[in-house]
Amino acid sequence: MQPSLDVNQRIARISAHLQPLNSQMEDGSNLRRVNCRAKGGSPGFKVAILGAAGGIGQPLAMLIKMNPLVSILHLYDVVNTPGVTADISHMDTGAVVRGFLGKEQLEDALTGMDLVIIPAGVPRKPGMTRDDLFNINAGIVKTLCEGIAKCSPKAIVNLISNPVNSTVPIAAEVFKKAGTFDPNRLLGVTMLDVVRANTFVAEVLGLDPRDVDVPVVGGHAGVTILPLLSQVKPPYSFTPKEIDYLTDRIQNGGTEVVEAKAGAGSATLSMAYAAVKFADACLRALRGDAGIVQCAYVASQVTELPFFSSKVRLGRGGVEEVYALGPLNEYERAGLEKAKKELAASIEKGVSFARK
Ligand SMILES: NC(=O)c1ccc[n+]([C@@H]2O[C@H](COP(=O)([O-])OP(=O)(O)OC[C@H]3O[C@@H](n4cnc5c(N)ncnc54)[C@H](O)[C@@H]3O)[C@@H](O)[C@H]2O)c1
Ligand SMILES: O=C(O)C[C@H](O)C(=O)O
């Protein structure tokens, strides 16, 4: 971020980022229009969304465009970014929006970003596991991360593409190979599990979900999603029946949406909400706000596994502290063992794919 830049410097920087998206925007009048627009831009962070024309990408782009901490928003996809960009750019909020289409514009999309959010890749259909997406999404994530390593090596990366349990290790390997790996800047987004847990627990307790805080640790698939109901705030002692119901619903929340959508994809709107909540936490931390704690799937020493989701404290450098799990009850300890077994295999699968 360059909050101290004067208007002319800001315009110069923004102009340097102008892309011919937009080959249809290359004529002089359009460039003048873009410069006018840029003059209104406020100082703030530069955010790129990769997969911006998708089911998650579009509402996420809209919500990020509404975030006052964002001054530049780059929307990248292999299809449809001119339309999405034109649409979103008409919103009367501060961020200046640029669209980028296809692999040849990936590097321009990624140059100089503070935060890169990745919802690119195929979603599940009924009957599939997230791991069934590996064959397609692993390659997509690898290519995008190669671009990040080259053009935005210092950016915080929020990785949404499934299977997150494997795509985060893939990203780490790509960054290691490029010599740019900073474990504090790579975060797998498990926020939707927390959002669901807060919602479902609030339903059971008859509370407003905004007043509920459930830590969800482990990973982002089936039994690896481990809600720590013993640590819920406000404290509550659930019955064994409530624990079974809630654990099952939280672990299978994604499948609940996939089945309800009946072949039309997986969670997009609640995911965009969760992604922007998480991205906003990262941006506030980058700004220097203190005490920002969220659950995320990160490089970790909390267990013997190299990656694990738990509460982390965010700061200017990304993850500044990874918190231990705290006291677990017997039910949660058994869940943790199951989660670790599946996670170990998913991590290994990602690492060996990236090293091939
Ligand atoms: N982490 C989570 O909690 C969570 C939640 C929901 C969905 N997801 C995952 O997010 C991903 C996206 O879901 P969706 O519903 O938005 O899918 P979608 O198919 O609607 O959108 C995906 C977008 O990615 C784009 N894309 C494909 N290949 C690309 C590439 N090489 N570069 C850039 N963009 C590319 C597509 O063109 C499309 O616009 C899926 O893998 C899904 O499983 C994760
Ligand atoms: O379930 C899915 O496939 C998408 C996502 O991971 C979710 O939890 O909704």
mmCIF file of C-alpha atoms and ligand atoms in Angstrom:
data_model
loop_
_atom_site.group_PDB
_atom_site.id
_atom_site.type_symbol
_atom_site.label_atom_id
_atom_site.label_comp_id
_atom_site.label_asym_id
_atom_site.label_seq_id
_atom_site.Cartn_x
_atom_site.Cartn_y
_atom_site.Cartn_z
ATOM 1 C CA MET A 1 0.000 0.000 0.000
ATOM 2 C CA GLN A 2 1.190 3.568 -0.719
ATOM 3 C CA PRO A 3 -1.036 5.759 1.423
ATOM 4 C CA SER A 4 1.427 8.635 1.302
ATOM 5 C CA LEU A 5 1.383 9.033 -2.486
ATOM 6 C CA ASP A 6 0.045 12.327 -3.796
ATOM 7 C CA VAL A 7 -2.685 12.420 -6.425
ATOM 8 C CA ASN A 8 -0.289 12.649 -9.390
ATOM 9 C CA GLN A 9 1.810 9.759 -8.134
ATOM 10 C CA ARG A 10 -1.325 7.709 -7.612
ATOM 11 C CA ILE A 11 -2.519 8.455 -11.121
ATOM 12 C CA ALA A 12 0.889 7.527 -12.499
ATOM 13 C CA ARG A 13 0.810 4.216 -10.652
ATOM 14 C CA ILE A 14 -2.728 3.495 -11.722
ATOM 15 C CA SER A 15 -1.900 4.420 -15.315
ATOM 16 C CA ALA A 16 0.973 1.972 -15.175
ATOM 17 C CA HIS A 17 -1.602 -0.666 -14.387
ATOM 18 C CA LEU A 18 -3.981 0.219 -17.183
ATOM 19 C CA GLN A 19 -4.569 -2.833 -19.258
ATOM 20 C CA PRO A 20 -5.779 -3.152 -22.762
ATOM 21 C CA LEU A 21 -8.524 -5.621 -21.578
ATOM 22 C CA ASN A 22 -9.761 -4.895 -22.949
ATOM 23 C CA SER A 23 -8.626 -4.481 -26.444
ATOM 24 C CA GLN A 24 -12.019 -2.854 -26.919
ATOM 25 C CA MET A 25 -10.981 -0.196 -24.376
ATOM 26 C CA GLU A 26 -7.763 0.788 -26.092
ATOM 27 C CA ASP A 27 -9.042 3.842 -27.890
ATOM 28 C CA GLY A 28 -8.071 7.275 -26.550
ATOM 29 C CA SER A 29 -11.497 8.305 -25.289
ATOM 30 C CA ASN A 30 -11.762 5.246 -23.118
ATOM 31 C CA LEU A 31 -8.291 5.745 -21.708
ATOM 32 C CA ARG A 32 -9.218 9.345 -20.830
ATOM 33 C CA ARG A 33 -12.306 8.024 -19.112
ATOM 34 C CA VAL A 34 -10.207 5.551 -17.152
ATOM 35 C CA ASN A 35 -7.835 8.317 -16.043
ATOM 36 C CA CYS A 36 -10.768 10.434 -14.856
ATOM 37 C CA ARG A 37 -12.042 7.479 -12.918
ATOM 38 C CA ALA A 38 -8.631 6.863 -11.393
ATOM 39 C CA LYS A 39 -8.482 10.434 -10.071
ATOM 40 C CA GLY A 40 -11.370 9.584 -7.791
ATOM 41 C CA GLY A 41 -9.648 6.492 -6.456
ATOM 42 C CA SER A 42 -8.722 6.567 -2.774
ATOM 43 C CA PRO A 43 -5.419 5.290 -1.384
ATOM 44 C CA GLY A 44 -5.664 1.692 -0.339
ATOM 45 C CA PHE A 45 -4.741 -1.868 -1.175
ATOM 46 C CA LYS A 46 -4.483 -3.616 -4.520
ATOM 47 C CA VAL A 47 -6.468 -6.827 -4.715
ATOM 48 C CA ALA A 48 -6.648 -9.395 -7.524
ATOM 49 C CA ILE A 49 -9.330 -12.068 -7.871
ATOM 50 C CA LEU A 50 -8.359 -15.048 -10.042
ATOM 51 C CA GLY A 51 -11.477 -16.847 -11.279
ATOM 52 C CA ALA A 52 -13.418 -13.585 -11.037
ATOM 53 C CA ALA A 53 -16.117 -14.499 -13.560
ATOM 54 C CA GLY A 54 -17.253 -17.613 -11.690
ATOM 55 C CA GLY A 55 -20.024 -18.391 -9.262
ATOM 56 C CA ILE A 56 -17.921 -17.235 -6.307
ATOM 57 C CA GLY A 57 -15.810 -14.763 -8.259
ATOM 58 C CA GLN A 58 -18.644 -12.470 -9.357
ATOM 59 C CA PRO A 59 -20.319 -11.808 -5.997
ATOM 60 C CA LEU A 60 -16.861 -11.713 -4.392
ATOM 61 C CA ALA A 61 -15.750 -9.054 -6.876
ATOM 62 C CA MET A 62 -18.875 -7.050 -6.086
ATOM 63 C CA LEU A 63 -18.287 -7.260 -2.333
ATOM 64 C CA ILE A 64 -14.584 -6.402 -2.624
ATOM 65 C CA LYS A 65 -15.490 -3.407 -4.804
ATOM 66 C CA MET A 66 -17.558 -2.208 -1.814
ATOM 67 C CA ASN A 67 -14.596 -2.445 0.581
ATOM 68 C CA PRO A 68 -13.209 1.023 1.384
ATOM 69 C CA LEU A 69 -9.745 -0.440 2.042
ATOM 70 C CA VAL A 70 -9.376 -1.410 -1.634
ATOM 71 C CA SER A 71 -8.119 1.115 -4.196
ATOM 72 C CA ILE A 72 -7.413 -1.168 -7.164
ATOM 73 C CA LEU A 73 -9.306 -4.356 -8.017
ATOM 74 C CA HIS A 74 -8.018 -6.666 -10.748
ATOM 75 C CA LEU A 75 -10.446 -9.266 -12.099
ATOM 76 C CA TYR A 76 -8.837 -12.179 -13.924
ATOM 77 C CA ASP A 77 -10.463 -15.191 -15.539
ATOM 78 C CA VAL A 78 -10.147 -17.274 -18.692
ATOM 79 C CA VAL A 79 -13.671 -16.227 -19.748
ATOM 80 C CA ASN A 80 -16.123 -13.328 -19.417
ATOM 81 C CA THR A 81 -14.029 -10.761 -17.538
ATOM 82 C CA PRO A 82 -14.836 -7.875 -19.930
ATOM 83 C CA GLY A 83 -18.535 -8.135 -19.057
ATOM 84 C CA VAL A 84 -18.040 -8.666 -15.332
ATOM 85 C CA THR A 85 -15.533 -5.789 -15.209
ATOM 86 C CA ALA A 86 -17.756 -3.367 -17.120
ATOM 87 C CA ASP A 87 -20.665 -4.251 -14.835
ATOM 88 C CA ILE A 88 -18.801 -3.955 -11.532
ATOM 89 C CA SER A 89 -16.894 -0.830 -12.611
ATOM 90 C CA HIS A 90 -20.142 1.168 -12.625
ATOM 91 C CA MET A 91 -20.517 0.821 -8.844
ATOM 92 C CA ASP A 92 -19.926 4.225 -7.228
ATOM 93 C CA THR A 93 -17.356 3.001 -4.711
ATOM 94 C CA GLY A 94 -13.686 3.993 -4.511
ATOM 95 C CA ALA A 95 -11.861 1.011 -5.991
ATOM 96 C CA VAL A 96 -10.793 1.235 -9.618
ATOM 97 C CA VAL A 97 -11.582 -2.015 -11.453
ATOM 98 C CA ARG A 98 -9.538 -3.576 -14.249
ATOM 99 C CA GLY A 99 -10.325 -6.758 -16.132
ATOM 100 C CA PHE A 100 -7.841 -9.294 -17.509
ATOM 101 C CA LEU A 101 -8.725 -12.121 -19.848
ATOM 102 C CA GLY A 102 -6.775 -15.282 -20.577
ATOM 103 C CA LYS A 103 -3.346 -16.583 -19.717
ATOM 104 C CA GLU A 104 -1.493 -13.945 -21.705
ATOM 105 C CA GLN A 105 -2.884 -11.263 -19.333
ATOM 106 C CA LEU A 106 -2.237 -13.186 -16.108
ATOM 107 C CA GLU A 107 1.059 -11.442 -15.339
ATOM 108 C CA ASP A 108 -0.443 -7.984 -15.858
ATOM 109 C CA ALA A 109 -3.329 -8.946 -13.605
ATOM 110 C CA LEU A 110 -0.926 -9.953 -10.860
ATOM 111 C CA THR A 111 1.662 -7.200 -10.976
ATOM 112 C CA GLY A 112 2.055 -5.355 -7.680
ATOM 113 C CA MET A 113 -0.878 -6.847 -5.784
ATOM 114 C CA ASP A 114 -1.147 -6.746 -1.970
ATOM 115 C CA LEU A 115 -3.766 -9.514 -1.774
ATOM 116 C CA VAL A 116 -4.583 -12.239 -4.304
ATOM 117 C CA ILE A 117 -7.792 -14.231 -3.823
ATOM 118 C CA ILE A 118 -8.143 -17.472 -5.803
ATOM 119 C CA PRO A 119 -11.591 -18.986 -6.396
ATOM 120 C CA ALA A 120 -10.602 -20.401 -9.834
ATOM 121 C CA GLY A 121 -11.446 -23.979 -10.687
ATOM 122 C CA VAL A 122 -14.308 -26.401 -11.081
ATOM 123 C CA PRO A 123 -16.910 -26.979 -8.355
ATOM 124 C CA ARG A 124 -18.460 -30.274 -7.203
ATOM 125 C CA LYS A 125 -21.571 -31.950 -8.532
ATOM 126 C CA PRO A 126 -23.728 -34.275 -6.399
ATOM 127 C CA GLY A 127 -21.936 -37.546 -5.593
ATOM 128 C CA MET A 128 -18.442 -36.030 -5.857
ATOM 129 C CA THR A 129 -15.930 -35.413 -3.078
ATOM 130 C CA ARG A 130 -13.752 -32.315 -3.092
ATOM 131 C CA ASP A 131 -10.806 -34.605 -3.847
ATOM 132 C CA ASP A 132 -12.540 -35.561 -7.124
ATOM 133 C CA LEU A 133 -11.748 -31.991 -8.251
ATOM 134 C CA PHE A 134 -8.008 -32.514 -7.763
ATOM 135 C CA ASN A 135 -7.163 -33.560 -11.330
ATOM 136 C CA ILE A 136 -8.488 -30.325 -12.842
ATOM 137 C CA ASN A 137 -7.948 -27.799 -10.060
ATOM 138 C CA ALA A 138 -4.413 -28.828 -9.090
ATOM 139 C CA GLY A 139 -3.101 -27.737 -12.498
ATOM 140 C CA ILE A 140 -5.084 -24.489 -12.435
ATOM 141 C CA VAL A 141 -3.767 -23.552 -8.983
ATOM 142 C CA LYS A 142 -0.202 -24.452 -9.969
ATOM 143 C CA THR A 143 -0.271 -22.169 -13.023
ATOM 144 C CA LEU A 144 -1.832 -19.279 -11.120
ATOM 145 C CA CYS A 145 0.694 -19.595 -8.300
ATOM 146 C CA GLU A 146 3.567 -19.564 -10.789
ATOM 147 C CA GLY A 147 2.203 -16.207 -11.918
ATOM 148 C CA ILE A 148 1.982 -14.950 -8.336
ATOM 149 C CA ALA A 149 5.557 -16.055 -7.605
ATOM 150 C CA LYS A 150 6.745 -14.078 -10.622
ATOM 151 C CA CYS A 151 4.638 -10.912 -10.365
ATOM 152 C CA SER A 152 3.383 -10.545 -6.778
ATOM 153 C CA PRO A 153 5.802 -12.553 -4.642
ATOM 154 C CA LYS A 154 4.995 -10.460 -1.542
ATOM 155 C CA ALA A 155 1.215 -10.677 -1.853
ATOM 156 C CA ILE A 156 -0.949 -12.340 0.759
ATOM 157 C CA VAL A 157 -2.677 -15.277 -0.972
ATOM 158 C CA ASN A 158 -6.190 -16.411 0.021
ATOM 159 C CA LEU A 159 -6.701 -19.815 -1.612
ATOM 160 C CA ILE A 160 -10.319 -20.960 -2.026
ATOM 161 C CA SER A 161 -10.076 -23.524 -4.871
ATOM 162 C CA ASN A 162 -10.799 -27.087 -3.796
ATOM 163 C CA PRO A 163 -9.559 -29.422 -2.559
ATOM 164 C CA VAL A 164 -8.069 -26.776 -0.225
ATOM 165 C CA ASN A 165 -6.364 -29.520 1.830
ATOM 166 C CA SER A 166 -4.213 -30.249 -1.255
ATOM 167 C CA THR A 167 -4.191 -26.966 -3.185
ATOM 168 C CA VAL A 168 -2.471 -25.073 -0.339
ATOM 169 C CA PRO A 169 0.433 -27.581 -0.268
ATOM 170 C CA ILE A 170 0.614 -27.285 -4.078
ATOM 171 C CA ALA A 171 0.859 -23.494 -3.815
ATOM 172 C CA ALA A 172 3.561 -23.815 -1.141
ATOM 173 C CA GLU A 173 5.624 -26.119 -3.384
ATOM 174 C CA VAL A 174 5.315 -23.753 -6.352
ATOM 175 C CA PHE A 175 6.466 -20.832 -4.206
ATOM 176 C CA LYS A 176 9.327 -22.878 -2.730
ATOM 177 C CA LYS A 177 10.498 -23.817 -6.207
ATOM 178 C CA ALA A 178 10.413 -20.147 -7.217
ATOM 179 C CA GLY A 179 12.274 -19.151 -4.031
ATOM 180 C CA THR A 180 9.415 -16.911 -2.875
ATOM 181 C CA PHE A 181 7.687 -19.068 -0.254
ATOM 182 C CA ASP A 182 6.666 -17.168 2.848
ATOM 183 C CA PRO A 183 4.493 -19.486 4.974
ATOM 184 C CA ASN A 184 2.922 -16.465 6.657
ATOM 185 C CA ARG A 185 1.481 -15.185 3.395
ATOM 186 C CA LEU A 186 -0.275 -18.331 2.163
ATOM 187 C CA LEU A 187 -3.695 -18.941 3.696
ATOM 188 C CA GLY A 188 -6.244 -21.602 2.756
ATOM 189 C CA VAL A 189 -9.724 -20.156 3.242
ATOM 190 C CA THR A 190 -11.770 -22.240 5.698
ATOM 191 C CA MET A 191 -13.908 -19.292 6.776
ATOM 192 C CA LEU A 192 -17.078 -20.822 5.342
ATOM 193 C CA ASP A 193 -16.818 -23.655 7.871
ATOM 194 C CA VAL A 194 -16.702 -21.075 10.679
ATOM 195 C CA VAL A 195 -19.588 -19.102 9.150
ATOM 196 C CA ARG A 196 -21.670 -22.291 8.923
ATOM 197 C CA ALA A 197 -20.722 -23.411 12.417
ATOM 198 C CA ASN A 198 -21.728 -20.028 13.866
ATOM 199 C CA THR A 199 -25.049 -20.194 11.985
ATOM 200 C CA PHE A 200 -25.956 -23.771 12.914
ATOM 201 C CA VAL A 201 -24.905 -23.402 16.561
ATOM 202 C CA ALA A 202 -26.874 -20.149 16.824
ATOM 203 C CA GLU A 203 -29.955 -21.972 15.493
ATOM 204 C CA VAL A 204 -29.625 -24.618 18.204
ATOM 205 C CA LEU A 205 -29.008 -22.057 20.957
ATOM 206 C CA GLY A 206 -31.642 -19.604 19.730
ATOM 207 C CA LEU A 207 -29.050 -16.834 19.431
ATOM 208 C CA ASP A 208 -28.067 -14.282 16.798
ATOM 209 C CA PRO A 209 -25.215 -15.935 14.777
ATOM 210 C CA ARG A 210 -23.220 -12.689 15.081
ATOM 211 C CA ASP A 211 -22.985 -13.341 18.821
ATOM 212 C CA VAL A 212 -21.591 -16.868 18.371
ATOM 213 C CA ASP A 213 -17.965 -17.858 17.794
ATOM 214 C CA VAL A 214 -17.088 -21.479 17.001
ATOM 215 C CA PRO A 215 -13.457 -22.376 16.266
ATOM 216 C CA VAL A 216 -13.261 -24.860 13.370
ATOM 217 C CA VAL A 217 -9.871 -26.522 12.932
ATOM 218 C CA GLY A 218 -8.224 -29.231 10.794
ATOM 219 C CA GLY A 219 -8.931 -28.783 7.105
ATOM 220 C CA HIS A 220 -11.714 -28.197 4.591
ATOM 221 C CA ALA A 221 -13.269 -31.547 3.627
ATOM 222 C CA GLY A 222 -15.544 -33.979 5.452
ATOM 223 C CA VAL A 223 -14.013 -35.354 8.655
ATOM 224 C CA THR A 224 -11.088 -32.934 8.408
ATOM 225 C CA ILE A 225 -13.543 -30.131 9.288
ATOM 226 C CA LEU A 226 -13.395 -30.252 13.078
ATOM 227 C CA PRO A 227 -15.652 -27.863 15.003
ATOM 228 C CA LEU A 228 -14.474 -27.358 18.582
ATOM 229 C CA LEU A 229 -17.879 -27.104 20.226
ATOM 230 C CA SER A 230 -16.297 -27.325 23.670
ATOM 231 C CA GLN A 231 -14.742 -23.906 22.985
ATOM 232 C CA VAL A 232 -17.863 -22.164 21.686
ATOM 233 C CA LYS A 233 -18.473 -18.574 22.758
ATOM 234 C CA PRO A 234 -20.696 -17.903 24.603
ATOM 235 C CA PRO A 235 -19.835 -21.089 26.540
ATOM 236 C CA TYR A 236 -22.509 -23.784 26.346
ATOM 237 C CA SER A 237 -22.634 -27.436 27.330
ATOM 238 C CA PHE A 238 -24.159 -29.341 24.406
ATOM 239 C CA THR A 239 -25.885 -32.716 24.809
ATOM 240 C CA PRO A 240 -24.289 -35.694 22.979
ATOM 241 C CA LYS A 241 -27.220 -35.581 20.513
ATOM 242 C CA GLU A 242 -26.629 -31.890 19.797
ATOM 243 C CA ILE A 243 -22.897 -32.530 19.323
ATOM 244 C CA ASP A 244 -23.558 -35.335 16.810
ATOM 245 C CA TYR A 245 -26.106 -33.230 14.921
ATOM 246 C CA LEU A 246 -23.943 -30.105 14.797
ATOM 247 C CA THR A 247 -20.694 -31.874 13.917
ATOM 248 C CA ASP A 248 -22.374 -33.760 11.084
ATOM 249 C CA ARG A 249 -24.116 -30.637 9.728
ATOM 250 C CA ILE A 250 -20.950 -28.510 9.852
ATOM 251 C CA GLN A 251 -18.818 -31.237 8.237
ATOM 252 C CA ASN A 252 -21.384 -31.768 5.487
ATOM 253 C CA GLY A 253 -22.516 -28.163 4.961
ATOM 254 C CA GLY A 254 -20.863 -28.054 1.537
ATOM 255 C CA THR A 255 -22.555 -31.267 0.454
ATOM 256 C CA GLU A 256 -25.905 -29.917 1.687
ATOM 257 C CA VAL A 257 -25.542 -27.010 -0.786
ATOM 258 C CA VAL A 258 -24.178 -29.192 -3.624
ATOM 259 C CA GLU A 259 -27.203 -31.488 -3.335
ATOM 260 C CA ALA A 260 -29.683 -28.616 -3.088
ATOM 261 C CA LYS A 261 -28.168 -27.047 -6.220
ATOM 262 C CA ALA A 262 -28.627 -30.431 -7.941
ATOM 263 C CA GLY A 263 -25.790 -30.197 -10.466
ATOM 264 C CA ALA A 264 -25.615 -26.390 -10.741
ATOM 265 C CA GLY A 265 -22.470 -26.123 -8.604
ATOM 266 C CA SER A 266 -21.602 -25.630 -4.960
ATOM 267 C CA ALA A 267 -21.762 -22.801 -2.431
ATOM 268 C CA THR A 268 -21.107 -19.466 -4.136
ATOM 269 C CA LEU A 269 -23.001 -16.718 -2.275
ATOM 270 C CA SER A 270 -22.217 -17.815 1.284
ATOM 271 C CA MET A 271 -18.660 -18.484 0.068
ATOM 272 C CA ALA A 272 -18.325 -14.990 -1.396
ATOM 273 C CA TYR A 273 -19.579 -13.634 1.937
ATOM 274 C CA ALA A 274 -17.072 -15.775 3.854
ATOM 275 C CA ALA A 275 -14.235 -14.906 1.443
ATOM 276 C CA VAL A 276 -14.818 -11.176 1.770
ATOM 277 C CA LYS A 277 -15.050 -11.450 5.546
ATOM 278 C CA PHE A 278 -11.693 -13.208 5.518
ATOM 279 C CA ALA A 279 -10.141 -10.849 2.937
ATOM 280 C CA ASP A 280 -11.294 -7.842 4.962
ATOM 281 C CA ALA A 281 -9.595 -9.316 8.046
ATOM 282 C CA CYS A 282 -6.364 -9.707 6.032
ATOM 283 C CA LEU A 283 -6.583 -6.130 4.728
ATOM 284 C CA ARG A 284 -7.264 -4.644 8.160
ATOM 285 C CA ALA A 285 -4.277 -6.606 9.457
ATOM 286 C CA LEU A 286 -2.134 -5.323 6.560
ATOM 287 C CA ARG A 287 -3.220 -1.798 7.520
ATOM 288 C CA GLY A 288 -1.857 -2.457 10.998
ATOM 289 C CA ASP A 289 -5.022 -3.124 13.000
ATOM 290 C CA ALA A 290 -4.210 -5.211 16.077
ATOM 291 C CA GLY A 291 -5.876 -8.317 17.501
ATOM 292 C CA ILE A 292 -7.282 -9.808 14.280
ATOM 293 C CA VAL A 293 -7.791 -13.543 14.776
ATOM 294 C CA GLN A 294 -9.401 -15.922 12.263
ATOM 295 C CA CYS A 295 -9.274 -19.640 11.494
ATOM 296 C CA ALA A 296 -7.239 -20.505 8.379
ATOM 297 C CA TYR A 297 -5.448 -23.481 6.824
ATOM 298 C CA VAL A 298 -1.759 -22.561 7.019
ATOM 299 C CA ALA A 299 1.747 -23.944 7.391
ATOM 300 C CA SER A 300 1.646 -25.072 10.986
ATOM 301 C CA GLN A 301 3.437 -26.747 13.852
ATOM 302 C CA VAL A 302 0.276 -27.181 15.890
ATOM 303 C CA THR A 303 0.227 -30.890 14.974
ATOM 304 C CA GLU A 304 2.809 -33.118 13.299
ATOM 305 C CA LEU A 305 1.283 -32.190 9.919
ATOM 306 C CA PRO A 306 2.911 -29.457 7.817
ATOM 307 C CA PHE A 307 -0.459 -27.756 7.166
ATOM 308 C CA PHE A 308 -3.391 -27.436 9.510
ATOM 309 C CA SER A 309 -6.250 -25.045 10.088
ATOM 310 C CA SER A 310 -6.494 -23.318 13.451
ATOM 311 C CA LYS A 311 -6.910 -19.857 14.861
ATOM 312 C CA VAL A 312 -4.219 -17.499 13.601
ATOM 313 C CA ARG A 313 -3.405 -13.900 14.446
ATOM 314 C CA LEU A 314 -3.046 -11.739 11.355
ATOM 315 C CA GLY A 315 -0.750 -8.758 10.994
ATOM 316 C CA ARG A 316 1.172 -6.704 8.442
ATOM 317 C CA GLY A 317 3.194 -9.757 7.428
ATOM 318 C CA GLY A 318 0.207 -12.099 7.125
ATOM 319 C CA VAL A 319 0.077 -14.825 9.765
ATOM 320 C CA GLU A 320 1.903 -13.550 12.846
ATOM 321 C CA GLU A 321 0.949 -16.288 15.288
ATOM 322 C CA VAL A 322 -0.591 -19.750 14.943
ATOM 323 C CA TYR A 323 -2.522 -20.674 18.069
ATOM 324 C CA ALA A 324 -2.502 -24.100 19.679
ATOM 325 C CA LEU A 325 -5.793 -25.996 19.692
ATOM 326 C CA GLY A 326 -6.493 -25.556 23.395
ATOM 327 C CA PRO A 327 -8.096 -28.238 25.558
ATOM 328 C CA LEU A 328 -10.112 -30.805 23.558
ATOM 329 C CA ASN A 329 -12.716 -33.193 24.953
ATOM 330 C CA GLU A 330 -12.689 -36.916 24.172
ATOM 331 C CA TYR A 331 -15.079 -36.531 21.217
ATOM 332 C CA GLU A 332 -12.858 -33.842 19.675
ATOM 333 C CA ARG A 333 -9.651 -35.823 20.296
ATOM 334 C CA ALA A 334 -11.153 -38.781 18.388
ATOM 335 C CA GLY A 335 -12.232 -36.396 15.601
ATOM 336 C CA LEU A 336 -8.734 -34.932 15.471
ATOM 337 C CA GLU A 337 -7.164 -38.361 14.878
ATOM 338 C CA LYS A 338 -9.551 -39.032 11.955
ATOM 339 C CA ALA A 339 -8.946 -35.560 10.553
ATOM 340 C CA LYS A 340 -5.155 -35.916 10.695
ATOM 341 C CA LYS A 341 -5.209 -39.256 8.870
ATOM 342 C CA GLU A 342 -7.158 -37.850 5.924
ATOM 343 C CA LEU A 343 -5.248 -34.571 5.942
ATOM 344 C CA ALA A 344 -1.871 -36.321 5.795
ATOM 345 C CA ALA A 345 -2.901 -38.120 2.583
ATOM 346 C CA SER A 346 -4.319 -34.935 1.000
ATOM 347 C CA ILE A 347 -1.178 -32.945 1.817
ATOM 348 C CA GLU A 348 1.071 -35.677 0.425
ATOM 349 C CA LYS A 349 -1.022 -35.826 -2.756
ATOM 350 C CA GLY A 350 -0.622 -32.072 -3.288
ATOM 351 C CA VAL A 351 3.109 -32.071 -2.579
ATOM 352 C CA SER A 352 3.848 -34.957 -4.932
ATOM 353 C CA PHE A 353 1.756 -33.405 -7.709
ATOM 354 C CA ALA A 354 3.674 -30.131 -7.442
ATOM 355 C CA ARG A 355 7.070 -31.845 -7.300
ATOM 356 C CA LYS A 356 6.439 -33.999 -10.389
HETATM 357 N N1 LIG B 1 -12.787 -22.997 0.253
HETATM 358 C C1 LIG B 1 -14.096 -23.068 0.304
HETATM 359 O O1 LIG B 1 -14.690 -23.002 1.384
HETATM 360 C C2 LIG B 1 -14.876 -23.198 -0.966
HETATM 361 C C3 LIG B 1 -16.263 -22.938 -0.944
HETATM 362 C C4 LIG B 1 -16.972 -23.039 -2.131
HETATM 363 C C5 LIG B 1 -16.317 -23.389 -3.311
HETATM 364 N N2 LIG B 1 -14.988 -23.632 -3.291
HETATM 365 C C6 LIG B 1 -14.264 -23.989 -4.517
HETATM 366 O O2 LIG B 1 -14.058 -22.794 -5.286
HETATM 367 C C7 LIG B 1 -13.875 -23.147 -6.653
HETATM 368 C C8 LIG B 1 -14.721 -22.273 -7.552
HETATM 369 O O3 LIG B 1 -16.091 -22.490 -7.337
HETATM 370 P P1 LIG B 1 -17.207 -21.723 -8.198
HETATM 371 O O4 LIG B 1 -18.523 -22.168 -7.711
HETATM 372 O O5 LIG B 1 -16.888 -20.284 -8.264
HETATM 373 O O6 LIG B 1 -16.929 -22.376 -9.634
HETATM 374 P P2 LIG B 1 -17.311 -21.765 -11.073
HETATM 375 O O7 LIG B 1 -17.137 -22.834 -12.065
HETATM 376 O O8 LIG B 1 -18.632 -21.073 -10.999
HETATM 377 O O9 LIG B 1 -16.220 -20.629 -11.280
HETATM 378 C C9 LIG B 1 -14.871 -20.939 -11.418
HETATM 379 C C10 LIG B 1 -14.232 -19.905 -12.311
HETATM 380 O O10 LIG B 1 -12.858 -20.263 -12.447
HETATM 381 C C11 LIG B 1 -12.507 -19.947 -13.778
HETATM 382 N N3 LIG B 1 -11.291 -20.640 -14.179
HETATM 383 C C12 LIG B 1 -11.138 -21.919 -14.620
HETATM 384 N N4 LIG B 1 -9.852 -22.132 -14.954
HETATM 385 C C13 LIG B 1 -9.189 -20.981 -14.688
HETATM 386 C C14 LIG B 1 -7.854 -20.579 -14.829
HETATM 387 N N5 LIG B 1 -6.909 -21.406 -15.305
HETATM 388 N N6 LIG B 1 -7.531 -19.315 -14.480
HETATM 389 C C15 LIG B 1 -8.467 -18.465 -13.991
HETATM 390 N N7 LIG B 1 -9.766 -18.792 -13.861
HETATM 391 C C16 LIG B 1 -10.103 -20.034 -14.214
HETATM 392 C C17 LIG B 1 -13.710 -20.356 -14.609
HETATM 393 O O11 LIG B 1 -13.678 -19.742 -15.903
HETATM 394 C C18 LIG B 1 -14.839 -19.858 -13.727
HETATM 395 O O12 LIG B 1 -15.208 -18.536 -14.069
HETATM 396 C C19 LIG B 1 -14.212 -24.643 -6.731
HETATM 397 O O13 LIG B 1 -13.015 -25.385 -6.745
HETATM 398 C C20 LIG B 1 -14.990 -24.899 -5.462
HETATM 399 O O14 LIG B 1 -14.933 -26.238 -5.053
HETATM 400 C C21 LIG B 1 -14.258 -23.553 -2.139
HETATM 401 O O1 LIG B 2 -18.643 -28.338 -0.859
HETATM 402 C C1 LIG B 2 -18.014 -27.884 -1.807
HETATM 403 O O2 LIG B 2 -17.645 -28.596 -2.757
HETATM 404 C C2 LIG B 2 -17.710 -26.420 -1.883
HETATM 405 C C3 LIG B 2 -17.122 -25.873 -0.628
HETATM 406 O O3 LIG B 2 -15.959 -26.543 -0.255
HETATM 407 C C4 LIG B 2 -18.094 -25.812 0.512
HETATM 408 O O4 LIG B 2 -17.730 -26.166 1.633
HETATM 409 O O5 LIG B 2 -19.235 -25.356 0.294
#
